[in-house]
Amino acid sequence: MIPLGTQTLSKSPTQFVQGVAPIYLERGRGAHVWDVDGNEYIDFPMALGPVILGYADSRVDGAITRQLANGITFSLMHPLEVEVAERIVSMCPGVEAVRFGKSGSDALSAAVRAARAFTGRDHVLVAGYHGWHDWYVGSTTRHRGVPPSVRALTETFVYNDLADLDKRLTAHAGEVAAVILEPSGLETPNDGFLQGVVDLACEHGALSVFDEVITGFRLAPGGARERYNVIPDMSCYGKALGNGMPISAIGGAWKVMREFEDVFFSGTHGGETLSLAAAKAVLDALRDGSVLTRIEVLGRQMLDGIHAHIDDHGVGARVRVGGEPHRAVVAFSGDDSLIVKSWVQQCLIDGGALFNGSMFISASHSDEDVARALAAFDVAFTALEDGRDVRGLLRGEPVQDVFRSP
Ligand SMILES: Cc1ncc(COP(=O)(O)O)c(C=O)c1O
């Protein structure tokens, strides 16, 4: 009945070795989840990032249930909109005004529209993943259904390469409305890169937008703006903001954000209060930084540990790990990269942990959770030594690409 089987490609059977991985998860507590057969796993995808405090967190759940008793969404504005906006403004440097959406894609699409309105231009330069809407996904290999005229307006630039960005801004002189990037991902920013992006965008009359859907409220209480000490024109937040509730936000300086007085960004559920109540509880839990410091310490063990195992087994040509400790990214290369990814996933699952490439650390993961994952990586990498073919070791069909290389 459900095309693809589910609503999110990255949770679908195409992304997990069938016959090895669980298919349906039923419940979670802390950093652990249980499938419908009652099997327990340590979760590292963490619902693709949002669950920063852990599943069934009592502070978040308490805030949601207290609000639930008073109603979910209303016919006029609600004070929680202001209370959450005040927290974001006080935590994120340079953010003077905020609007809310339900998904990261909402926030990014709103940023593009505001940038187009502000600059009177149409083109957008991107680096990273920015959601499912036409303006972005048209620039990827999953562009079916996106008109060529829309696709022509978005172009990818090379992360950590200011010369490439400059070249593209110059080639589209007077046409680029926004330069949008994930401030860090598998790669972290070289010294001066993020400030260089902001400066180059400004020189060319474009707005700079940080896609902080992953980095926001994760790398620091003030996200990438705080961690890297760089202030773009706008930042988009999602995921961690709601600990799993559907809420996103766009923030920036008033001179840009005032566009939303008039630019149409408006939906029935934009001010839905259960998500706002959750966000308020999340921000109160994160604002003093101690939770994120602990996440960083544990994430450092994970990142350094995976690195050490890659080096020990000499498998760096096939597997690499990068990113910030809060979310290390394990990436695979070579003709058999999907086989190798599937093998590593199979080993992690055999070791009791879910794996999709992103090692999202939450406040609920323990030293033992990390140690168990590292032991499973050790097993996986042992079999990959000397370029060995692991296809025959897979107990199910390999996972598929989300986006193919163009
Ligand atoms: C960096 C980044 N931007 C935007 C999005 C889109 O967010 P959503 O899936 O909530 O629409 C994602 C989702 O994975 C993301 O990782």
CSV table of C-alpha atoms and ligand atoms in Angstrom, one decimal:
chain,number,residue,atom,x,y,z
A,1,MET,CA,0.0,0.0,0.0
A,2,ILE,CA,2.9,2.3,0.6
A,3,PRO,CA,5.3,3.1,-2.3
A,4,LEU,CA,8.9,2.6,-1.1
A,5,GLY,CA,7.3,1.1,2.0
A,6,THR,CA,7.7,4.1,4.1
A,7,GLN,CA,8.0,7.9,4.2
A,8,THR,CA,11.8,8.5,4.5
A,9,LEU,CA,14.2,7.0,2.0
A,10,SER,CA,16.9,6.6,4.6
A,11,LYS,CA,14.7,4.4,6.8
A,12,SER,CA,13.5,2.3,3.9
A,13,PRO,CA,14.5,-1.3,3.2
A,14,THR,CA,16.7,0.0,0.4
A,15,GLN,CA,19.1,1.3,3.1
A,16,PHE,CA,19.4,-1.8,5.3
A,17,VAL,CA,20.6,-5.3,4.6
A,18,GLN,CA,17.4,-7.3,4.4
A,19,GLY,CA,17.4,-10.5,6.4
A,20,VAL,CA,20.0,-9.0,8.7
A,21,ALA,CA,18.6,-5.6,9.8
A,22,PRO,CA,15.3,-5.2,11.6
A,23,ILE,CA,12.6,-3.7,9.4
A,24,TYR,CA,10.2,-2.0,11.9
A,25,LEU,CA,11.2,-0.4,15.1
A,26,GLU,CA,8.5,-0.1,17.8
A,27,ARG,CA,9.9,1.8,20.7
A,28,GLY,CA,13.0,3.5,22.1
A,29,ARG,CA,14.4,4.5,25.5
A,30,GLY,CA,17.6,6.6,25.9
A,31,ALA,CA,19.9,5.5,23.1
A,32,HIS,CA,18.4,2.0,22.6
A,33,VAL,CA,15.6,0.9,20.4
A,34,TRP,CA,13.5,-2.3,20.1
A,35,ASP,CA,12.2,-3.9,17.0
A,36,VAL,CA,8.7,-5.5,16.7
A,37,ASP,CA,10.2,-8.9,17.6
A,38,GLY,CA,11.6,-7.4,20.9
A,39,ASN,CA,15.3,-7.3,19.7
A,40,GLU,CA,17.3,-4.5,21.3
A,41,TYR,CA,19.8,-2.3,19.5
A,42,ILE,CA,22.0,0.6,20.3
A,43,ASP,CA,20.8,3.3,17.9
A,44,PHE,CA,23.4,5.5,16.1
A,45,PRO,CA,21.3,6.9,13.3
A,46,MET,CA,19.1,8.2,16.1
A,47,ALA,CA,16.1,8.7,13.8
A,48,LEU,CA,18.5,10.5,11.3
A,49,GLY,CA,19.7,13.0,14.0
A,50,PRO,CA,16.9,14.6,15.9
A,51,VAL,CA,17.0,12.5,19.0
A,52,ILE,CA,19.8,14.5,20.8
A,53,LEU,CA,18.7,13.9,24.4
A,54,GLY,CA,17.5,10.3,23.9
A,55,TYR,CA,14.2,8.5,23.3
A,56,ALA,CA,11.4,9.1,25.8
A,57,ASP,CA,13.3,11.9,27.6
A,58,SER,CA,11.3,12.8,30.7
A,59,ARG,CA,11.8,16.5,30.3
A,60,VAL,CA,10.6,16.6,26.7
A,61,ASP,CA,7.8,14.1,27.2
A,62,GLY,CA,6.7,16.0,30.3
A,63,ALA,CA,6.5,19.3,28.4
A,64,ILE,CA,4.6,17.6,25.6
A,65,THR,CA,2.0,15.9,27.8
A,66,ARG,CA,1.5,19.0,29.9
A,67,GLN,CA,0.7,21.0,26.7
A,68,LEU,CA,-1.3,18.1,25.3
A,69,ALA,CA,-3.8,18.5,28.1
A,70,ASN,CA,-4.4,22.1,27.0
A,71,GLY,CA,-4.8,21.5,23.2
A,72,ILE,CA,-2.5,21.0,20.3
A,73,THR,CA,-2.9,23.8,17.8
A,74,PHE,CA,-5.1,26.9,18.0
A,75,SER,CA,-6.9,29.6,16.0
A,76,LEU,CA,-4.6,32.4,17.1
A,77,MET,CA,-1.0,32.9,18.0
A,78,HIS,CA,0.4,31.0,21.1
A,79,PRO,CA,2.9,32.3,23.7
A,80,LEU,CA,5.2,29.3,23.1
A,81,GLU,CA,6.1,30.8,19.7
A,82,VAL,CA,7.6,33.7,21.5
A,83,GLU,CA,9.2,31.7,24.3
A,84,VAL,CA,11.0,29.4,21.8
A,85,ALA,CA,12.0,32.3,19.6
A,86,GLU,CA,13.5,34.1,22.6
A,87,ARG,CA,15.6,31.1,23.5
A,88,ILE,CA,16.9,30.7,19.9
A,89,VAL,CA,17.8,34.4,19.7
A,90,SER,CA,19.6,34.2,23.0
A,91,MET,CA,21.6,31.0,22.1
A,92,CYS,CA,22.5,31.6,18.4
A,93,PRO,CA,24.9,34.5,17.8
A,94,GLY,CA,23.6,37.0,15.4
A,95,VAL,CA,20.1,35.6,15.2
A,96,GLU,CA,17.7,38.5,15.9
A,97,ALA,CA,14.5,37.0,14.5
A,98,VAL,CA,13.0,33.5,14.0
A,99,ARG,CA,10.3,31.8,12.1
A,100,PHE,CA,9.2,28.2,12.6
A,101,GLY,CA,8.4,25.4,10.1
A,102,LYS,CA,7.9,21.7,10.5
A,103,SER,CA,10.8,20.2,8.6
A,104,GLY,CA,14.3,21.1,7.6
A,105,SER,CA,13.1,21.3,4.0
A,106,ASP,CA,10.6,23.9,5.0
A,107,ALA,CA,13.2,26.1,6.6
A,108,LEU,CA,15.6,25.8,3.7
A,109,SER,CA,12.9,26.5,1.1
A,110,ALA,CA,11.8,29.5,3.1
A,111,ALA,CA,15.4,30.8,3.2
A,112,VAL,CA,15.7,30.5,-0.6
A,113,ARG,CA,12.4,32.4,-1.1
A,114,ALA,CA,13.5,35.1,1.3
A,115,ALA,CA,16.9,35.4,-0.4
A,116,ARG,CA,15.3,35.7,-3.8
A,117,ALA,CA,13.0,38.4,-2.5
A,118,PHE,CA,15.8,40.2,-0.8
A,119,THR,CA,18.2,40.2,-3.7
A,120,GLY,CA,15.8,40.1,-6.7
A,121,ARG,CA,17.8,37.2,-8.1
A,122,ASP,CA,17.0,33.6,-8.8
A,123,HIS,CA,20.1,31.4,-8.7
A,124,VAL,CA,21.3,29.4,-5.7
A,125,LEU,CA,24.7,27.8,-5.0
A,126,VAL,CA,24.6,24.8,-2.7
A,127,ALA,CA,27.0,22.4,-0.9
A,128,GLY,CA,25.5,19.5,1.1
A,129,TYR,CA,22.0,18.0,1.4
A,130,HIS,CA,19.2,20.4,1.9
A,131,GLY,CA,15.9,18.5,1.6
A,132,TRP,CA,13.3,17.2,-0.8
A,133,HIS,CA,11.9,20.3,-2.4
A,134,ASP,CA,12.3,21.2,-6.1
A,135,TRP,CA,14.8,24.0,-5.7
A,136,TYR,CA,17.3,21.6,-4.1
A,137,VAL,CA,16.6,18.1,-5.2
A,138,GLY,CA,16.6,19.1,-8.8
A,139,SER,CA,20.3,19.6,-8.5
A,140,THR,CA,20.8,15.9,-7.5
A,141,THR,CA,20.5,12.6,-9.3
A,142,ARG,CA,17.0,12.1,-7.8
A,143,HIS,CA,15.5,15.0,-9.9
A,144,ARG,CA,12.6,13.1,-11.6
A,145,GLY,CA,9.6,15.3,-11.6
A,146,VAL,CA,11.5,18.6,-11.2
A,147,PRO,CA,11.1,20.8,-14.3
A,148,PRO,CA,14.4,21.6,-16.2
A,149,SER,CA,13.7,25.3,-15.7
A,150,VAL,CA,13.8,24.9,-12.0
A,151,ARG,CA,16.8,22.6,-12.1
A,152,ALA,CA,18.8,25.2,-14.0
A,153,LEU,CA,18.6,27.6,-11.0
A,154,THR,CA,20.6,25.5,-8.5
A,155,GLU,CA,24.2,24.6,-8.8
A,156,THR,CA,26.6,22.7,-6.5
A,157,PHE,CA,30.0,24.2,-5.4
A,158,VAL,CA,32.9,22.4,-3.9
A,159,TYR,CA,33.0,22.4,-0.1
A,160,ASN,CA,36.3,23.8,1.3
A,161,ASP,CA,37.2,25.3,-2.0
A,162,LEU,CA,36.7,29.1,-2.1
A,163,ALA,CA,38.2,29.4,-5.5
A,164,ASP,CA,35.5,27.1,-6.9
A,165,LEU,CA,32.8,29.2,-5.2
A,166,ASP,CA,34.3,32.5,-6.5
A,167,LYS,CA,34.4,31.0,-10.0
A,168,ARG,CA,30.7,30.1,-9.9
A,169,LEU,CA,29.7,33.4,-8.4
A,170,THR,CA,31.6,35.2,-11.1
A,171,ALA,CA,30.2,33.0,-13.9
A,172,HIS,CA,26.7,33.9,-12.6
A,173,ALA,CA,27.5,37.6,-11.8
A,174,GLY,CA,24.4,39.4,-10.7
A,175,GLU,CA,22.3,36.2,-10.7
A,176,VAL,CA,23.0,34.4,-7.4
A,177,ALA,CA,20.5,35.0,-4.6
A,178,ALA,CA,22.0,32.7,-2.0
A,179,VAL,CA,25.0,30.6,-1.1
A,180,ILE,CA,23.8,27.7,1.0
A,181,LEU,CA,25.9,25.1,2.7
A,182,GLU,CA,26.1,22.6,5.5
A,183,PRO,CA,28.9,24.2,7.7
A,184,SER,CA,30.4,20.8,8.3
A,185,GLY,CA,29.6,17.1,7.5
A,186,LEU,CA,32.0,14.4,6.5
A,187,GLU,CA,34.5,17.2,6.0
A,188,THR,CA,35.0,19.9,8.5
A,189,PRO,CA,35.8,23.5,7.5
A,190,ASN,CA,39.4,24.5,6.8
A,191,ASP,CA,40.5,27.6,8.6
A,192,GLY,CA,38.9,30.6,7.1
A,193,PHE,CA,36.6,28.7,4.8
A,194,LEU,CA,33.2,29.5,6.4
A,195,GLN,CA,34.1,33.2,6.9
A,196,GLY,CA,35.3,33.2,3.3
A,197,VAL,CA,32.0,31.9,2.1
A,198,VAL,CA,30.1,34.6,4.0
A,199,ASP,CA,32.5,37.3,2.6
A,200,LEU,CA,32.4,36.0,-1.0
A,201,ALA,CA,28.6,35.8,-1.0
A,202,CYS,CA,28.5,39.4,0.4
A,203,GLU,CA,31.0,40.7,-2.2
A,204,HIS,CA,28.8,39.2,-5.0
A,205,GLY,CA,25.6,40.6,-3.6
A,206,ALA,CA,24.2,37.2,-2.5
A,207,LEU,CA,23.0,36.1,1.0
A,208,SER,CA,24.9,33.4,2.9
A,209,VAL,CA,22.8,30.7,4.5
A,210,PHE,CA,24.1,28.0,6.9
A,211,ASP,CA,22.1,24.8,6.7
A,212,GLU,CA,22.3,23.9,10.4
A,213,VAL,CA,19.6,21.2,10.3
A,214,ILE,CA,22.3,18.8,11.6
A,215,THR,CA,24.8,21.1,13.2
A,216,GLY,CA,22.2,23.3,15.0
A,217,PHE,CA,22.0,22.7,18.8
A,218,ARG,CA,24.4,19.9,18.3
A,219,LEU,CA,27.9,21.3,17.7
A,220,ALA,CA,27.3,23.9,20.4
A,221,PRO,CA,24.3,25.5,22.0
A,222,GLY,CA,24.6,28.2,19.3
A,223,GLY,CA,25.3,25.6,16.6
A,224,ALA,CA,27.9,26.2,13.9
A,225,ARG,CA,27.7,30.0,14.3
A,226,GLU,CA,29.1,29.5,17.8
A,227,ARG,CA,31.5,26.6,17.2
A,228,TYR,CA,33.2,28.3,14.2
A,229,ASN,CA,32.6,31.9,15.2
A,230,VAL,CA,31.1,32.9,11.9
A,231,ILE,CA,27.8,34.7,11.3
A,232,PRO,CA,26.0,34.1,8.0
A,233,ASP,CA,22.9,36.1,6.9
A,234,MET,CA,20.5,33.2,7.8
A,235,SER,CA,20.7,29.8,9.5
A,236,CYS,CA,18.2,27.0,9.2
A,237,TYR,CA,17.5,24.6,12.1
A,238,GLY,CA,15.6,21.4,12.5
A,239,LYS,CA,16.3,17.9,13.8
A,240,ALA,CA,17.8,18.4,17.3
A,241,LEU,CA,15.5,21.4,18.0
A,242,GLY,CA,12.6,19.0,18.7
A,243,ASN,CA,14.3,15.8,20.0
A,244,GLY,CA,12.1,14.1,17.4
A,245,MET,CA,9.1,16.3,17.3
A,246,PRO,CA,8.5,18.0,13.9
A,247,ILE,CA,9.8,21.5,14.2
A,248,SER,CA,12.3,23.6,12.3
A,249,ALA,CA,13.3,27.2,12.4
A,250,ILE,CA,14.9,29.9,10.2
A,251,GLY,CA,16.8,32.6,11.9
A,252,GLY,CA,19.0,35.6,11.0
A,253,ALA,CA,19.5,39.3,11.3
A,254,TRP,CA,16.4,41.4,11.2
A,255,LYS,CA,17.4,43.2,8.0
A,256,VAL,CA,16.9,39.9,6.2
A,257,MET,CA,14.3,38.2,8.4
A,258,ARG,CA,11.9,41.2,8.0
A,259,GLU,CA,11.3,39.8,4.5
A,260,PHE,CA,9.0,37.3,6.2
A,261,GLU,CA,6.6,40.1,7.1
A,262,ASP,CA,5.6,39.8,3.4
A,263,VAL,CA,7.3,36.8,1.8
A,264,PHE,CA,4.7,34.0,2.1
A,265,PHE,CA,5.9,31.3,4.6
A,266,SER,CA,2.7,30.1,6.2
A,267,GLY,CA,1.2,26.8,7.2
A,268,THR,CA,-1.6,25.4,9.3
A,269,HIS,CA,0.8,23.6,11.7
A,270,GLY,CA,3.6,26.2,11.9
A,271,GLY,CA,2.7,27.2,15.4
A,272,GLU,CA,1.7,23.7,16.6
A,273,THR,CA,2.3,23.7,20.4
A,274,LEU,CA,3.4,20.2,21.2
A,275,SER,CA,6.5,20.6,19.1
A,276,LEU,CA,7.1,24.1,20.5
A,277,ALA,CA,6.8,22.8,24.0
A,278,ALA,CA,9.3,20.0,23.1
A,279,ALA,CA,11.7,22.6,21.6
A,280,LYS,CA,11.5,24.8,24.7
A,281,ALA,CA,12.4,21.8,26.9
A,282,VAL,CA,15.3,20.8,24.5
A,283,LEU,CA,16.7,24.3,24.5
A,284,ASP,CA,16.6,24.6,28.2
A,285,ALA,CA,18.4,21.2,28.5
A,286,LEU,CA,21.1,22.3,26.0
A,287,ARG,CA,21.7,26.0,26.7
A,288,ASP,CA,24.4,25.7,29.4
A,289,GLY,CA,26.5,23.6,27.1
A,290,SER,CA,27.3,20.7,29.5
A,291,VAL,CA,25.2,18.1,27.7
A,292,LEU,CA,26.9,19.0,24.4
A,293,THR,CA,30.3,18.8,26.0
A,294,ARG,CA,29.6,15.3,27.2
A,295,ILE,CA,28.3,14.4,23.7
A,296,GLU,CA,31.5,15.8,22.3
A,297,VAL,CA,33.7,13.7,24.7
A,298,LEU,CA,31.9,10.5,23.9
A,299,GLY,CA,31.8,11.3,20.2
A,300,ARG,CA,35.6,11.9,20.3
A,301,GLN,CA,36.1,8.3,21.6
A,302,MET,CA,33.9,7.1,18.7
A,303,LEU,CA,35.7,9.2,16.0
A,304,ASP,CA,39.2,8.5,17.2
A,305,GLY,CA,38.4,4.8,17.8
A,306,ILE,CA,37.1,4.3,14.3
A,307,HIS,CA,40.1,6.1,12.9
A,308,ALA,CA,42.4,3.9,14.9
A,309,HIS,CA,40.7,0.7,13.6
A,310,ILE,CA,40.9,1.9,10.0
A,311,ASP,CA,44.6,2.6,10.4
A,312,ASP,CA,45.3,-0.7,12.3
A,313,HIS,CA,43.7,-2.8,9.6
A,314,GLY,CA,45.1,-0.7,6.7
A,315,VAL,CA,41.6,-0.3,5.1
A,316,GLY,CA,41.8,3.5,4.5
A,317,ALA,CA,41.4,3.1,0.8
A,318,ARG,CA,37.9,1.6,1.3
A,319,VAL,CA,36.6,3.3,4.5
A,320,ARG,CA,37.2,6.7,6.0
A,321,VAL,CA,35.7,8.6,8.9
A,322,GLY,CA,35.3,12.3,9.3
A,323,GLY,CA,33.2,15.0,10.7
A,324,GLU,CA,32.9,16.5,14.2
A,325,PRO,CA,32.7,14.2,17.2
A,326,HIS,CA,29.1,15.0,17.7
A,327,ARG,CA,28.3,13.2,14.5
A,328,ALA,CA,31.1,11.3,12.9
A,329,VAL,CA,30.5,10.1,9.4
A,330,VAL,CA,31.8,6.8,8.0
A,331,ALA,CA,32.1,6.9,4.2
A,332,PHE,CA,33.0,4.2,1.8
A,333,SER,CA,34.8,4.4,-1.6
A,334,GLY,CA,35.7,2.1,-4.5
A,335,ASP,CA,33.7,0.1,-6.9
A,336,ASP,CA,32.3,-2.1,-4.2
A,337,SER,CA,31.5,0.7,-1.7
A,338,LEU,CA,27.9,-0.4,-1.2
A,339,ILE,CA,29.0,-4.0,-0.6
A,340,VAL,CA,31.5,-2.7,2.0
A,341,LYS,CA,28.9,-0.4,3.6
A,342,SER,CA,26.5,-3.4,3.8
A,343,TRP,CA,29.2,-5.5,5.4
A,344,VAL,CA,30.0,-2.9,8.0
A,345,GLN,CA,26.3,-2.5,8.7
A,346,GLN,CA,25.9,-6.3,9.0
A,347,CYS,CA,28.8,-6.5,11.5
A,348,LEU,CA,27.4,-3.6,13.6
A,349,ILE,CA,24.0,-5.2,13.7
A,350,ASP,CA,25.5,-8.5,14.7
A,351,GLY,CA,27.3,-6.5,17.5
A,352,GLY,CA,23.9,-5.1,18.5
A,353,ALA,CA,24.0,-1.6,16.9
A,354,LEU,CA,22.1,0.1,14.1
A,355,PHE,CA,24.4,1.7,11.5
A,356,ASN,CA,23.7,3.9,8.4
A,357,GLY,CA,27.0,5.8,8.2
A,358,SER,CA,26.2,8.7,10.6
A,359,MET,CA,27.3,8.1,14.2
A,360,PHE,CA,24.9,10.5,15.9
A,361,ILE,CA,25.8,10.6,19.6
A,362,SER,CA,23.0,11.6,22.0
A,363,ALA,CA,23.1,12.6,25.7
A,364,SER,CA,21.9,9.0,26.4
A,365,HIS,CA,24.7,7.0,24.8
A,366,SER,CA,27.1,5.4,27.3
A,367,ASP,CA,30.8,4.5,27.2
A,368,GLU,CA,29.7,0.9,26.8
A,369,ASP,CA,27.5,1.7,23.8
A,370,VAL,CA,30.5,3.3,22.1
A,371,ALA,CA,32.8,0.4,23.1
A,372,ARG,CA,30.4,-2.1,21.6
A,373,ALA,CA,30.2,-0.3,18.3
A,374,LEU,CA,34.0,0.0,18.1
A,375,ALA,CA,34.4,-3.7,18.7
A,376,ALA,CA,32.0,-4.4,15.8
A,377,PHE,CA,34.0,-2.0,13.6
A,378,ASP,CA,37.1,-3.9,14.5
A,379,VAL,CA,35.5,-7.2,13.3
A,380,ALA,CA,34.3,-5.5,10.1
A,381,PHE,CA,37.6,-4.0,9.2
A,382,THR,CA,39.5,-7.2,9.9
A,383,ALA,CA,37.6,-8.9,7.0
A,384,LEU,CA,38.3,-5.9,4.7
A,385,GLU,CA,42.1,-6.2,5.0
A,386,ASP,CA,44.2,-6.6,1.8
A,387,GLY,CA,41.3,-5.5,-0.4
A,388,ARG,CA,39.4,-8.8,0.3
A,389,ASP,CA,36.0,-9.2,-1.4
A,390,VAL,CA,33.3,-9.4,1.3
A,391,ARG,CA,30.3,-9.9,-1.0
A,392,GLY,CA,30.1,-13.6,-0.1
A,393,LEU,CA,29.9,-12.8,3.6
A,394,LEU,CA,26.7,-10.8,3.2
A,395,ARG,CA,23.5,-12.6,4.4
A,396,GLY,CA,21.2,-10.3,2.4
A,397,GLU,CA,21.0,-7.9,-0.6
A,398,PRO,CA,23.4,-5.0,-0.3
A,399,VAL,CA,22.1,-1.5,0.5
A,400,GLN,CA,21.5,1.0,-2.3
A,401,ASP,CA,22.7,4.5,-3.0
A,402,VAL,CA,20.7,7.5,-1.8
A,403,PHE,CA,22.2,9.7,-4.4
A,404,ARG,CA,24.4,8.4,-7.2
A,405,SER,CA,27.5,10.3,-8.2
A,406,PRO,CA,26.5,12.3,-11.3
B,1,LIG,C1,21.6,19.2,6.4
B,1,LIG,C2,20.2,18.9,6.1
B,1,LIG,N1,19.4,19.9,5.6
B,1,LIG,C3,18.1,19.7,5.4
B,1,LIG,C4,17.5,18.5,5.6
B,1,LIG,C5,16.1,18.3,5.4
B,1,LIG,O1,15.4,18.2,6.6
B,1,LIG,P1,14.0,17.4,6.6
B,1,LIG,O2,14.3,16.0,6.2
B,1,LIG,O3,13.5,17.6,8.0
B,1,LIG,O4,13.1,18.1,5.6
B,1,LIG,C6,18.3,17.4,6.2
B,1,LIG,C7,17.7,16.1,6.4
B,1,LIG,O5,18.3,15.1,6.6
B,1,LIG,C8,19.7,17.6,6.4
B,1,LIG,O6,20.4,16.7,6.9
